[in-house]
Tab-separated table of C-alpha atoms in Angstrom:
chain	number	residue	atom	x	y	z
A	48	UNK	CA	-54.574	217.683	202.304
A	49	UNK	CA	-53.924	218.731	198.739
A	50	UNK	CA	-57.455	218.705	197.477
A	51	UNK	CA	-58.078	218.050	193.850
A	52	UNK	CA	-60.366	220.669	192.455
A	53	UNK	CA	-62.858	218.691	190.434
A	54	UNK	CA	-65.389	220.106	188.096
A	55	UNK	CA	-68.750	218.789	189.251
A	56	UNK	CA	-68.984	216.152	186.550
A	57	UNK	CA	-65.539	214.855	187.380
A	58	UNK	CA	-66.262	214.878	191.093
A	59	UNK	CA	-69.206	212.578	190.577
A	60	UNK	CA	-67.767	210.290	187.899
A	61	UNK	CA	-66.848	207.473	190.245
A	62	UNK	CA	-66.521	203.925	189.164
A	63	UNK	CA	-69.324	203.143	191.596
A	64	UNK	CA	-71.732	205.265	189.533
A	65	UNK	CA	-74.230	203.428	187.376
A	66	UNK	CA	-73.536	204.209	183.769
A	67	UNK	CA	-77.201	204.463	182.904
A	68	UNK	CA	-77.839	206.963	185.692
A	69	UNK	CA	-74.907	209.286	185.116
A	70	UNK	CA	-76.232	210.940	182.029
A	71	UNK	CA	-78.727	213.510	183.194
A	72	UNK	CA	-80.811	214.739	186.072
A	73	UNK	CA	-82.260	217.974	187.263
A	74	UNK	CA	-80.281	220.720	188.902
A	75	UNK	CA	-82.571	220.963	191.908
A	76	UNK	CA	-84.179	223.993	193.447
A	77	UNK	CA	-82.731	226.479	195.859
A	78	UNK	CA	-80.613	229.560	195.627
A	79	UNK	CA	-80.544	231.570	192.463
A	80	UNK	CA	-77.769	232.733	190.234
A	81	UNK	CA	-77.401	234.940	187.225
A	82	UNK	CA	-80.535	235.493	185.219
A	83	UNK	CA	-81.150	232.500	182.980
A	84	UNK	CA	-78.682	230.312	184.910
A	85	UNK	CA	-79.960	227.106	186.529
A	86	UNK	CA	-80.839	227.418	190.201
A	87	UNK	CA	-78.312	226.153	192.699
A	88	UNK	CA	-79.301	223.028	194.641
A	89	UNK	CA	-80.299	223.779	198.224
A	90	UNK	CA	-78.766	221.260	200.634
A	91	UNK	CA	-79.424	221.096	204.346
A	92	UNK	CA	-76.531	220.112	206.610
A	93	UNK	CA	-76.975	219.267	210.272
A	94	UNK	CA	-73.720	219.390	212.200
A	95	UNK	CA	-73.708	216.723	214.922
A	96	UNK	CA	-71.802	218.729	217.537
A	97	UNK	CA	-69.230	221.488	217.912
A	98	UNK	CA	-67.444	220.436	221.085
A	99	UNK	CA	-64.623	218.395	219.529
A	100	UNK	CA	-61.702	219.361	217.321
A	101	UNK	CA	-62.675	216.728	214.789
A	102	UNK	CA	-66.228	217.975	214.244
A	103	UNK	CA	-65.149	221.600	214.290
A	104	UNK	CA	-62.735	220.707	211.488
A	105	UNK	CA	-65.556	219.049	209.552
A	106	UNK	CA	-67.694	222.168	210.037
A	107	UNK	CA	-64.922	224.293	208.528
A	108	UNK	CA	-64.724	222.091	205.429
A	109	UNK	CA	-68.461	222.003	204.635
A	110	UNK	CA	-68.843	225.539	203.190
A	111	UNK	CA	-65.613	225.108	201.210
A	112	UNK	CA	-66.847	222.038	199.379
A	113	UNK	CA	-70.401	223.336	199.143
A	114	UNK	CA	-69.012	226.305	197.235
A	115	UNK	CA	-66.954	224.085	194.955
A	116	UNK	CA	-70.093	222.113	194.086
A	117	UNK	CA	-72.066	225.274	193.389
A	118	UNK	CA	-74.587	224.437	196.101
A	119	UNK	CA	-76.454	226.663	198.528
A	120	UNK	CA	-76.417	225.409	202.116
A	121	UNK	CA	-78.723	225.675	205.109
A	122	UNK	CA	-77.024	224.512	208.308
A	123	UNK	CA	-78.093	223.548	211.818
A	124	UNK	CA	-76.347	221.953	214.807
A	125	UNK	CA	-77.990	219.196	216.837
A	126	UNK	CA	-75.323	219.224	219.591
A	127	UNK	CA	-75.341	215.458	220.109
A	128	UNK	CA	-79.081	215.372	220.863
A	129	UNK	CA	-81.412	213.208	218.776
A	130	UNK	CA	-84.534	215.264	219.549
A	131	UNK	CA	-82.731	218.399	218.380
A	132	UNK	CA	-81.671	216.578	215.220
A	133	UNK	CA	-85.281	215.600	214.539
A	134	UNK	CA	-86.431	219.195	214.979
A	135	UNK	CA	-83.563	220.524	212.848
A	136	UNK	CA	-84.414	218.175	209.986
A	137	UNK	CA	-88.047	219.282	210.089
A	138	UNK	CA	-86.900	222.902	210.000
A	139	UNK	CA	-84.623	222.275	207.024
A	140	UNK	CA	-87.423	220.516	205.159
A	141	UNK	CA	-89.642	223.510	205.859
A	142	UNK	CA	-86.991	225.764	204.300
A	143	UNK	CA	-87.186	223.808	201.054
A	144	UNK	CA	-83.954	221.825	201.027
A	145	UNK	CA	-83.724	219.167	198.323
A	146	UNK	CA	-81.317	216.908	200.195
A	147	UNK	CA	-79.994	216.575	203.746
A	148	UNK	CA	-76.558	215.670	205.109
A	149	UNK	CA	-76.396	214.649	208.773
A	150	UNK	CA	-74.291	212.662	211.224
A	151	UNK	CA	-76.627	211.226	213.881
A	152	UNK	CA	-74.706	210.249	217.000
A	153	UNK	CA	-77.523	207.966	218.168
A	154	UNK	CA	-77.746	205.549	215.270
A	155	UNK	CA	-80.706	203.622	216.673
A	156	UNK	CA	-83.038	206.569	217.294
A	157	UNK	CA	-82.623	208.220	213.881
A	158	UNK	CA	-84.803	205.681	212.031
A	159	UNK	CA	-88.116	207.665	212.232
A	160	UNK	CA	-86.411	210.753	210.810
A	161	UNK	CA	-85.049	208.747	207.889
A	162	UNK	CA	-88.506	207.320	207.262
A	163	UNK	CA	-90.016	210.812	207.158
A	164	UNK	CA	-87.411	211.966	204.647
A	165	UNK	CA	-87.953	208.890	202.500
A	166	UNK	CA	-91.696	209.540	202.491
A	167	UNK	CA	-91.074	213.120	201.368
A	168	UNK	CA	-88.600	211.896	198.732
A	169	UNK	CA	-85.802	214.005	200.201
A	170	UNK	CA	-82.518	212.061	199.952
A	171	UNK	CA	-80.453	211.725	203.109
A	172	UNK	CA	-76.681	211.311	203.196
A	173	UNK	CA	-75.213	210.215	206.519
A	174	UNK	CA	-71.678	211.108	207.557
A	175	UNK	CA	-69.483	209.051	209.891
A	176	UNK	CA	-72.360	206.990	211.295
A	177	UNK	CA	-74.568	204.276	209.832
A	178	UNK	CA	-78.212	203.968	210.918
A	179	UNK	CA	-79.157	200.760	212.684
A	180	UNK	CA	-82.439	200.814	210.744
A	181	UNK	CA	-83.829	202.840	207.872
A	182	UNK	CA	-82.662	203.801	204.416
A	183	UNK	CA	-80.456	206.597	203.132
A	184	UNK	CA	-79.109	207.597	199.743
A	185	UNK	CA	-75.529	207.027	200.919
A	186	UNK	CA	-73.454	206.670	204.065
A	187	UNK	CA	-70.025	208.337	203.894
A	188	UNK	CA	-67.869	206.697	206.484
A	189	UNK	CA	-64.523	205.070	207.048
A	190	UNK	CA	-64.354	201.416	208.042
A	191	UNK	CA	-64.669	201.779	211.823
A	192	UNK	CA	-63.850	198.142	212.474
A	193	UNK	CA	-60.505	198.855	210.837
A	194	UNK	CA	-59.929	201.591	213.438
A	195	UNK	CA	-60.150	199.052	216.245
A	196	UNK	CA	-58.073	196.526	214.314
A	197	UNK	CA	-55.282	199.017	213.569
A	198	UNK	CA	-55.155	200.245	217.169
A	199	UNK	CA	-54.980	196.633	218.369
A	200	UNK	CA	-52.172	195.733	215.986
A	201	UNK	CA	-50.112	198.763	216.976
A	202	UNK	CA	-50.481	198.228	220.731
A	203	UNK	CA	-50.073	194.469	220.435
A	204	UNK	CA	-46.736	194.894	218.681
A	205	UNK	CA	-45.502	197.639	221.018
A	206	UNK	CA	-46.342	195.548	224.082
A	207	UNK	CA	-44.839	192.454	222.444
A	208	UNK	CA	-48.045	190.553	223.081
A	209	UNK	CA	-48.088	190.905	226.862
A	210	UNK	CA	-49.447	193.357	229.424
A	211	UNK	CA	-52.528	195.449	230.126
A	212	UNK	CA	-54.299	198.089	228.066
A	213	UNK	CA	-57.251	200.383	228.681
A	214	UNK	CA	-59.800	201.008	225.929
A	215	UNK	CA	-61.638	204.306	226.430
A	216	UNK	CA	-64.804	203.633	224.482
A	217	UNK	CA	-67.200	206.049	222.874
A	218	UNK	CA	-70.916	205.349	223.060
A	219	UNK	CA	-72.164	201.818	222.422
A	220	UNK	CA	-75.469	203.316	221.234
A	221	UNK	CA	-73.402	204.416	218.232
A	222	UNK	CA	-72.403	202.010	215.477
A	223	UNK	CA	-68.956	203.613	215.582
A	224	UNK	CA	-68.477	202.824	219.255
A	225	UNK	CA	-69.658	199.272	218.746
A	226	UNK	CA	-67.531	198.659	215.659
A	227	UNK	CA	-64.332	199.973	217.233
A	228	UNK	CA	-64.919	198.096	220.468
A	229	UNK	CA	-65.798	194.768	218.871
A	230	UNK	CA	-62.928	194.868	216.391
A	231	UNK	CA	-60.350	195.810	219.035
A	232	UNK	CA	-61.508	193.050	221.382
A	233	UNK	CA	-61.668	190.418	218.647
A	234	UNK	CA	-58.204	191.320	217.347
A	235	UNK	CA	-56.695	191.182	220.825
A	236	UNK	CA	-58.315	187.841	221.613
A	237	UNK	CA	-57.179	186.294	218.356
A	238	UNK	CA	-53.688	187.760	218.001
A	239	UNK	CA	-52.540	188.896	221.460
A	240	UNK	CA	-54.369	186.686	223.982
A	241	UNK	CA	-51.855	187.487	226.758
A	242	UNK	CA	-52.882	191.168	226.740
A	243	UNK	CA	-55.648	192.042	229.202
A	244	UNK	CA	-58.096	194.707	227.982
A	245	UNK	CA	-60.032	196.981	230.341
A	246	UNK	CA	-62.988	198.291	228.338
A	247	UNK	CA	-64.309	201.544	229.827
A	248	UNK	CA	-67.485	203.120	228.425
A	249	UNK	CA	-67.010	206.902	228.291
A	250	UNK	CA	-69.874	208.053	226.011
A	251	UNK	CA	-67.527	210.291	223.991
A	252	UNK	CA	-67.065	212.375	227.166
A	253	UNK	CA	-63.519	213.448	228.008
A	254	UNK	CA	-64.123	213.985	231.720
A	255	UNK	CA	-65.682	210.542	232.097
A	256	UNK	CA	-62.791	208.974	230.174
A	257	UNK	CA	-60.186	210.656	232.395
A	258	UNK	CA	-61.929	209.541	235.580
A	259	UNK	CA	-62.219	205.945	234.410
A	260	UNK	CA	-58.610	205.831	233.217
A	261	UNK	CA	-57.464	207.133	236.599
A	262	UNK	CA	-59.497	204.464	238.401
A	263	UNK	CA	-58.038	201.649	236.310
A	264	UNK	CA	-54.482	202.943	236.764
A	265	UNK	CA	-54.935	203.082	240.537
A	266	UNK	CA	-55.844	199.399	240.614
A	267	UNK	CA	-53.449	198.443	237.808
A	268	UNK	CA	-50.341	200.657	237.849
A	269	UNK	CA	-48.695	198.286	235.370
A	270	UNK	CA	-51.014	199.302	232.480
A	271	UNK	CA	-48.826	199.907	229.414
A	272	UNK	CA	-51.293	200.903	226.711
A	273	UNK	CA	-54.326	203.138	226.130
A	274	UNK	CA	-56.675	203.056	223.149
A	275	UNK	CA	-58.851	206.174	222.870
A	276	UNK	CA	-61.711	205.641	220.437
A	277	UNK	CA	-61.497	209.294	219.438
A	278	UNK	CA	-59.657	212.477	220.390
A	279	UNK	CA	-62.429	213.300	222.883
A	280	UNK	CA	-60.192	211.662	225.503
A	281	UNK	CA	-56.881	213.178	224.427
A	282	UNK	CA	-56.421	216.057	226.881
A	283	UNK	CA	-57.730	214.112	229.866
A	284	UNK	CA	-55.613	211.052	229.121
A	285	UNK	CA	-52.415	213.085	228.891
A	286	UNK	CA	-53.274	214.930	232.091
A	287	UNK	CA	-53.835	211.666	233.998
A	288	UNK	CA	-50.563	210.217	232.717
A	289	UNK	CA	-48.711	213.420	233.621
A	290	UNK	CA	-50.101	213.416	237.154
A	291	UNK	CA	-48.827	209.866	237.645
A	292	UNK	CA	-45.388	210.516	236.203
A	293	UNK	CA	-46.137	208.372	233.161
A	294	UNK	CA	-46.067	211.067	230.476
A	295	UNK	CA	-42.555	210.242	229.379
A	296	UNK	CA	-40.871	209.676	226.035
A	297	UNK	CA	-41.250	206.323	224.234
A	298	UNK	CA	-37.711	205.210	225.069
A	299	UNK	CA	-38.417	205.517	228.823
A	300	UNK	CA	-39.466	202.175	230.402
A	301	UNK	CA	-42.338	203.956	232.171
A	302	UNK	CA	-43.867	205.083	228.870
A	303	UNK	CA	-47.517	204.155	228.304
A	304	UNK	CA	-48.282	203.661	224.613
A	305	UNK	CA	-51.309	205.693	223.515
A	306	UNK	CA	-53.312	205.275	220.295
A	307	UNK	CA	-56.136	207.602	219.301
A	308	UNK	CA	-58.653	207.878	216.451
A	309	UNK	CA	-59.257	211.079	214.475
A	310	UNK	CA	-56.033	212.583	213.134
A	311	UNK	CA	-56.654	216.101	214.413
A	312	UNK	CA	-53.677	218.511	214.299
A	313	UNK	CA	-53.061	218.207	218.045
A	314	UNK	CA	-52.728	214.429	217.801
A	315	UNK	CA	-50.125	214.800	215.069
A	316	UNK	CA	-48.194	217.264	217.222
A	317	UNK	CA	-48.399	214.893	220.184
A	318	UNK	CA	-47.039	212.036	218.083
A	319	UNK	CA	-44.131	214.255	217.029
A	320	UNK	CA	-43.380	215.139	220.665
A	321	UNK	CA	-43.699	211.539	221.863
A	322	UNK	CA	-46.675	212.193	224.145
A	323	UNK	CA	-48.826	209.760	222.170
A	324	UNK	CA	-47.713	207.124	219.726
A	325	UNK	CA	-50.291	206.698	216.968
A	326	UNK	CA	-53.697	207.635	215.648
A	327	UNK	CA	-55.988	206.576	212.842
A	328	UNK	CA	-56.690	209.574	210.630
A	329	UNK	CA	-60.442	209.914	210.157
A	330	UNK	CA	-60.888	212.035	207.008
A	331	UNK	CA	-62.826	215.130	208.144
A	332	UNK	CA	-62.151	216.832	204.822
A	333	UNK	CA	-63.319	213.908	202.688
A	334	UNK	CA	-66.396	213.394	204.847
A	335	UNK	CA	-67.494	216.909	203.919
A	336	UNK	CA	-66.444	216.624	200.282
A	337	UNK	CA	-68.137	213.350	199.441
A	338	UNK	CA	-71.214	213.784	201.605
A	339	UNK	CA	-72.070	216.981	199.760
A	340	UNK	CA	-71.155	215.412	196.420
A	341	UNK	CA	-73.547	212.517	197.030
A	342	UNK	CA	-76.296	214.888	198.167
A	343	UNK	CA	-75.892	216.866	194.952
A	344	UNK	CA	-75.838	213.646	192.928
A	345	UNK	CA	-79.070	212.508	194.562
A	346	UNK	CA	-80.767	215.804	193.745
A	347	UNK	CA	-79.588	215.404	190.154
A	348	UNK	CA	-81.174	211.951	189.951
A	349	UNK	CA	-77.961	209.948	189.866
A	350	UNK	CA	-77.609	206.535	191.482
A	351	UNK	CA	-74.702	204.348	192.576
A	352	UNK	CA	-73.812	200.711	192.973
A	353	UNK	CA	-71.264	198.755	195.014
A	354	UNK	CA	-67.693	198.779	193.778
A	355	UNK	CA	-64.412	200.646	193.756
A	356	UNK	CA	-64.474	204.417	193.375
A	357	UNK	CA	-61.901	206.734	191.830
A	358	UNK	CA	-61.110	208.292	195.214
A	359	UNK	CA	-59.436	205.333	196.948
A	360	UNK	CA	-62.547	203.923	198.566
A	361	UNK	CA	-65.114	201.192	198.097
A	362	UNK	CA	-68.893	201.436	198.035
A	363	UNK	CA	-70.440	198.467	199.830
A	364	UNK	CA	-74.060	197.457	200.205
A	365	UNK	CA	-74.713	197.239	203.925
A	366	UNK	CA	-78.265	195.993	203.426
A	367	UNK	CA	-81.078	196.518	200.960
A	368	UNK	CA	-81.633	200.237	200.581
A	369	UNK	CA	-78.336	201.305	202.119
A	370	UNK	CA	-74.961	201.858	200.454
A	371	UNK	CA	-71.822	202.965	202.270
A	372	UNK	CA	-68.762	204.631	200.744
A	373	UNK	CA	-65.912	203.459	202.970
A	374	UNK	CA	-63.152	206.043	202.783
A	375	UNK	CA	-59.502	205.404	203.538
A	376	UNK	CA	-58.291	206.065	207.126
A	377	UNK	CA	-54.561	205.389	207.573
A	378	UNK	CA	-52.676	204.504	210.726
A	379	UNK	CA	-50.339	207.401	211.628
A	380	UNK	CA	-47.138	206.891	213.617
A	381	UNK	CA	-43.861	208.609	214.390
A	382	UNK	CA	-41.799	206.438	212.053
A	383	UNK	CA	-44.216	205.409	209.311
A	384	UNK	CA	-43.482	201.757	210.036
A	385	UNK	CA	-45.565	198.611	209.672
A	386	UNK	CA	-47.149	197.119	212.785
A	387	UNK	CA	-48.640	193.660	212.813
A	388	UNK	CA	-48.930	193.806	209.036
A	389	UNK	CA	-50.590	197.246	209.101
A	390	UNK	CA	-48.658	199.965	207.220
A	391	UNK	CA	-48.637	203.492	208.596
A	392	UNK	CA	-47.794	206.990	207.423
A	393	UNK	CA	-45.544	209.428	209.278
A	394	UNK	CA	-47.145	212.115	211.397
A	395	UNK	CA	-45.760	214.897	209.180
A	396	UNK	CA	-47.044	213.435	205.900
A	397	UNK	CA	-48.660	216.219	203.876
A	398	UNK	CA	-51.394	213.897	202.641
A	399	UNK	CA	-52.970	214.005	206.113
A	400	UNK	CA	-55.781	216.532	206.456
A	401	UNK	CA	-54.566	217.376	209.966
A	402	UNK	CA	-51.401	218.813	208.439
A	403	UNK	CA	-53.315	221.014	206.007
A	404	UNK	CA	-56.037	222.629	208.105
A	405	UNK	CA	-55.645	226.401	207.788
């Protein structure tokens, strides 16, 4: 994506920022600089995992935007394990970080860690996931219910309101898995009631997703659509379809329409080749950019309120003590058409981060 290079003040001057709180604030402690220059803020970042293309892309963006903000970073990786995340946060606190960015994959079990940070007055910014309980300075996340809705609309239109689809779910212990699942099911029930949905829990595990897809196809060879709740299932899904002679171009009657969520470069290539049909581009670059920006803002004593921002998103109050900046996540297709009232962008659009990852 063509990233705008903001000066720090411009990067934080969102319309969601409280006017009274945008005036001052400390620079925070942390790394040094030239003699007499204010110290750089020290921000801790826990990466949630490094076994998916999406999160590896996010990991590549973090140091870029940390540098643009003039922040020093301490990083850890919890590898999709909540106990490791808890230990990593304690380690980062011990190293003197002034704010923490993290993306807990288990959104129920992270509450005690958030409480500890709140007690220590260390602001937490959560990326991609929203805690089921507990407070944070900000959640940076796209509207995950919209992911399920957009996937439903695309498949519903392609199947002309009839047929069978398989939904390869993530983890229902995650708010993301629940949001995408609930929205997809509700949209199908309301708008395409003649489409039968097979919901298969895969726990964000590609091997599990492939096995469950294969099982459903054996019993239901007339399945015509697959919704993958993220690119974790991409390689396995294509392999299963290929083995069954179903990995054919969209104009072939045997074609199974496939929608993913993430917008990684491989998905965009697969849309171009006709192997899959659509994805919802989850903004890995903007997750890194705005999570770090909010962490820096918190260290500087700034606060925010619900409302439109200047970066095409909306801050909403999820509950008392928790705000969420809902970033834009467009539907991506081969033709850039509109499906069930949902506009899309073409797979080769240069505004998509997946087309700009060096």
